[in-house]
Amino acid sequence: MPLSIVRWTVISRKAHTWRLEFFALLLYNRRITMFSVMHRILTRTRLLNRGSSVPGLCKCKLTSSAEHTQISREVAKLLEIKASIGSDDLGHQKYTLKTPKGTRDYSPEQMALRMGALDKIIAVFKKHGAETIDTPVFELKEVLTGKYGEDSKLIYDLKDQGGEILSLRYDLTVPLARYLAMNKVSSIKRYHIAKVYRRDNPSITRGRYREFYQCDFDIAGTFDPMIPDAECVRVVVEILESLDIGQFVVKLNHRRLLDGIFEACGVSSGCFRTACSSIDKLDKSPWEEVRKEMIEEKGLSVEATDHIGEYVRLNGHSELIEKLLTDEKLSKSKAAQEGLDAIKLLLQYCDIFGLTDKISFDLSLARGLDYYTGVIFEAVLKCDGVVKNEESSVGSIAGGGRYDNLVGMFDSKNKQVPCVGVSIGVERIFSVIEAKLASKDMKVRTTEVEVFVASAQKNFLEHRMRICKDLWDADIKAEQSYKKNPKMLTQLQHCEDNGIPLAVVLGESEMQKGLVKLRDIATRQEIEVPLDQMVQAVKNKLKELNDHASLPNGQA
Amino acid sequence: MPLSIVRWTVISRKAHTWRLEFFALLLYNRRITMFSVMHRILTRTRLLNRGSSVPGLCKCKLTSSAEHTQISREVAKLLEIKASIGSDDLGHQKYTLKTPKGTRDYSPEQMALRMGALDKIIAVFKKHGAETIDTPVFELKEVLTGKYGEDSKLIYDLKDQGGEILSLRYDLTVPLARYLAMNKVSSIKRYHIAKVYRRDNPSITRGRYREFYQCDFDIAGTFDPMIPDAECVRVVVEILESLDIGQFVVKLNHRRLLDGIFEACGVSSGCFRTACSSIDKLDKSPWEEVRKEMIEEKGLSVEATDHIGEYVRLNGHSELIEKLLTDEKLSKSKAAQEGLDAIKLLLQYCDIFGLTDKISFDLSLARGLDYYTGVIFEAVLKCDGVVKNEESSVGSIAGGGRYDNLVGMFDSKNKQVPCVGVSIGVERIFSVIEAKLASKDMKVRTTEVEVFVASAQKNFLEHRMRICKDLWDADIKAEQSYKKNPKMLTQLQHCEDNGIPLAVVLGESEMQKGLVKLRDIATRQEIEVPLDQMVQAVKNKLKELNDHASLPNGQA
């Protein structure tokens, strides 16, 4: 291999990042293996300015014969991989028939259940006067850069096929902020239900996917304190009640109060966020573990940590506010006082909205995201639906808070649009509903067909088609077999399997008399009606069935 | 700049492709500028095996001092670009605030209009007993490979970040076929409304975007001839009628008949598809142009082309079938006879379904896609909504056909699942509705708020909140200002601007008497009602307004 490098100059920030990127390029595109080779040589010989945090120049020199041998070995290895890939077109290769890792198809049953739940959620959004918008599934990569901290590594990038560098959206909040800034919208109340993408380690058993629905409700605009915030809490409560998925509680807290607690306990302001991220783990870990992390990993003092511990284990209602407002340590912190005043007002508004028994002022609530600036909230389902003294939650099913500075990040003049919003954890809600149905061995209807048009004997296809036409013309949901001469039993079985309540049955003898039979699938009762009164008879019968027991729908 | 290369070995297929890729990398990520440098040097000095179509090794040597100067110049240029980009984190860089090329946000107005139209379309799908499924927005690249012919270049690929090679879906038909084969589903009637992605040259004026909605209805399964096919035509007609967007016609043809015509006119079977793609242009180009293309570009004989021309300019109904069935040339072609028999049956079923005046058997209809195997259809809007002798269509708004071999391409044993389906051109339909509304200067309501809770004087916030709670508890769509003391005029203006029909107005004097005012926004009439009868009074008033003139909704 006639290959050698005398000198090479690189501009690098993190050698480690390079390695990952170029290894990926190697696997993907056979034509650029040479860069991988070179790069691996550079990293292996440790000549790169590895881990340097300042972008700059570093020099490296590869000349020894040992390095030449190394190069040849690498090239040989790569050529071997290339050969094993084969030189045929990719299109003719065999591959496993599957959806991409961490994604799934939604079957008609799953979709019926999802659509049923989403309809209820949307009804609540509409009751509160929300509009809806939509944004592209991908954004310019820069729009997402610097918004998700460490999680940025989970962003899906699109291949550069010439043109702009794009990434799939990671949530619906950043696209909303971009939308508001770009279109100079200073006030909106909108919901947005769409899929988002995270290249996380999928866990099917825990219901964590790489493609999943988010369902957000946000109120943007400059308003008076806590009025839209309280409505967000009301929206969450209405949604969870309408879905009927068990007892829940909405925990409330305030970022300013948390800051104030840290301040009062002697934590330096530079450590507020990292302390916050430890507190955030209290819903999954006991205080002892969190305490250990704060002291050993975050470097907080034992004294400060134990003081914080006394606060963050508190929860209650307005009586707790009053107690904390007179707390000696907290009364010295402006941030704590502001947070407490804000929560006090929120609890007061929530009380007017009839939410007092659904909410809990909980000082352990911290929320992971950096961008929250005010109130934060999170709804959790209570275990087996029973209210317990000890909160034994089965997990967060909605969460949100106030973020007043995000939109400004997109505005060239840093013009702020204050926002508060909530994201409904619809994927978890879907799982809960699915589990509930499974436990009751209930079936979901996937269609809304009201009438099946069946024939008892052969050669009735065209008659069936005429009946279907009449039913469709009358806006009745109807179907028939696509077979010319289906078996009677098969047709009735189809009705039972699919929860179709009614069948119009055509038979030789009835047709001669100008009659058809109307069959109630559940009771198997049949009545004869004249062909020209069929539509009205079907309507009457459907109304009767509807009045007696409400028609099975997508959810029950 | 201490930079030089003595020798370098590259494995390349197409030098041209390299250049584009690495130029893009340069723009994207400052850390890999060195590869751009090197690559540009290689291509500029033309030492790469440019245009070579066989992958292999080629050697290049860069040693002259002229080349060293060139290298230094390139590096200087790149460093200049780098400096102009700035050395801050990417997150703080300035960039144009926009959506990716060829995509757009949907505003609340656009969404309200779209949702209104989609609701009508879905209602028709449900009337015909369709279920819905969903598939991931991306697929394994191999799933899409070899399905779209030349258009494959328009597929969006995801960046290889380790793991599988993925592409964004290009339509909903191939994912359906993959779903059926993967899950061994042999029969389904499903609709799917979702966005698809094509890296086409966007044309905003012509409404062509890179991200757009598709809306598909397909019937899969082994059934008797033309029964599901006829229902697809019925579904298209019902949808277009319910959307009320003007006069239209559904053109019908059959791939076997087209094959038969080509055969009868002496075209060799290897040229059927390419001849078909010429015929497909007849909706946009006059016969003379298509004729020229067939002779000059496709290499068909003048005689064959002119014979074909006689056929493909025909259209009509069943009388045309009868004429063609006795046509001397066509009677010798088995394919033509099969096609004619099939169309005859379809027209017969369409007649039963009451569609005769909406359809036209049109021999010029060819459809672009390769995978159709039987009936094909396409709905076109007629110019200014008037039926004309000369069909002057303003473009296709729905299209589809039978594709019996696509699912088999995904099955390891090549097991076929015959399918027929139609794709509703919802984006065009949205444009037509938007244009219609604009021409009538009509406004779209973006919310469904029924009652606005207003206050005439200051300090009524908590009272307003209580009223809102009562209305929400009664499932009435209500909202209020998020300001503590909003101006009366602003509140009423909000109602007028947003089409809110009713306001509950709180005033000092009424409150003292335990009364509130109910204001009809349109007529400005006010009535006083006792606070404890407010909810019922609102319900009555809403019903009254609803009965008098139907409430404005998302579409009117």
mmCIF file of C-alpha atoms in Angstrom, chain B residues 44 56 102 174 189 200 384 482:
data_model
loop_
_atom_site.group_PDB
_atom_site.id
_atom_site.type_symbol
_atom_site.label_atom_id
_atom_site.label_comp_id
_atom_site.label_asym_id
_atom_site.label_seq_id
_atom_site.Cartn_x
_atom_site.Cartn_y
_atom_site.Cartn_z
ATOM 1 C CA ARG B 44 -8.622 20.679 -8.186
ATOM 2 C CA GLY B 56 -10.910 0.875 -7.392
ATOM 3 C CA GLY B 102 -39.659 23.328 1.087
ATOM 4 C CA VAL B 174 -44.846 1.165 0.444
ATOM 5 C CA LYS B 189 -59.493 -1.931 4.685
ATOM 6 C CA ASP B 200 -38.017 17.554 -4.724
ATOM 7 C CA ASP B 384 -64.521 26.913 -12.995
ATOM 8 C CA TYR B 482 -55.572 36.442 31.383
#
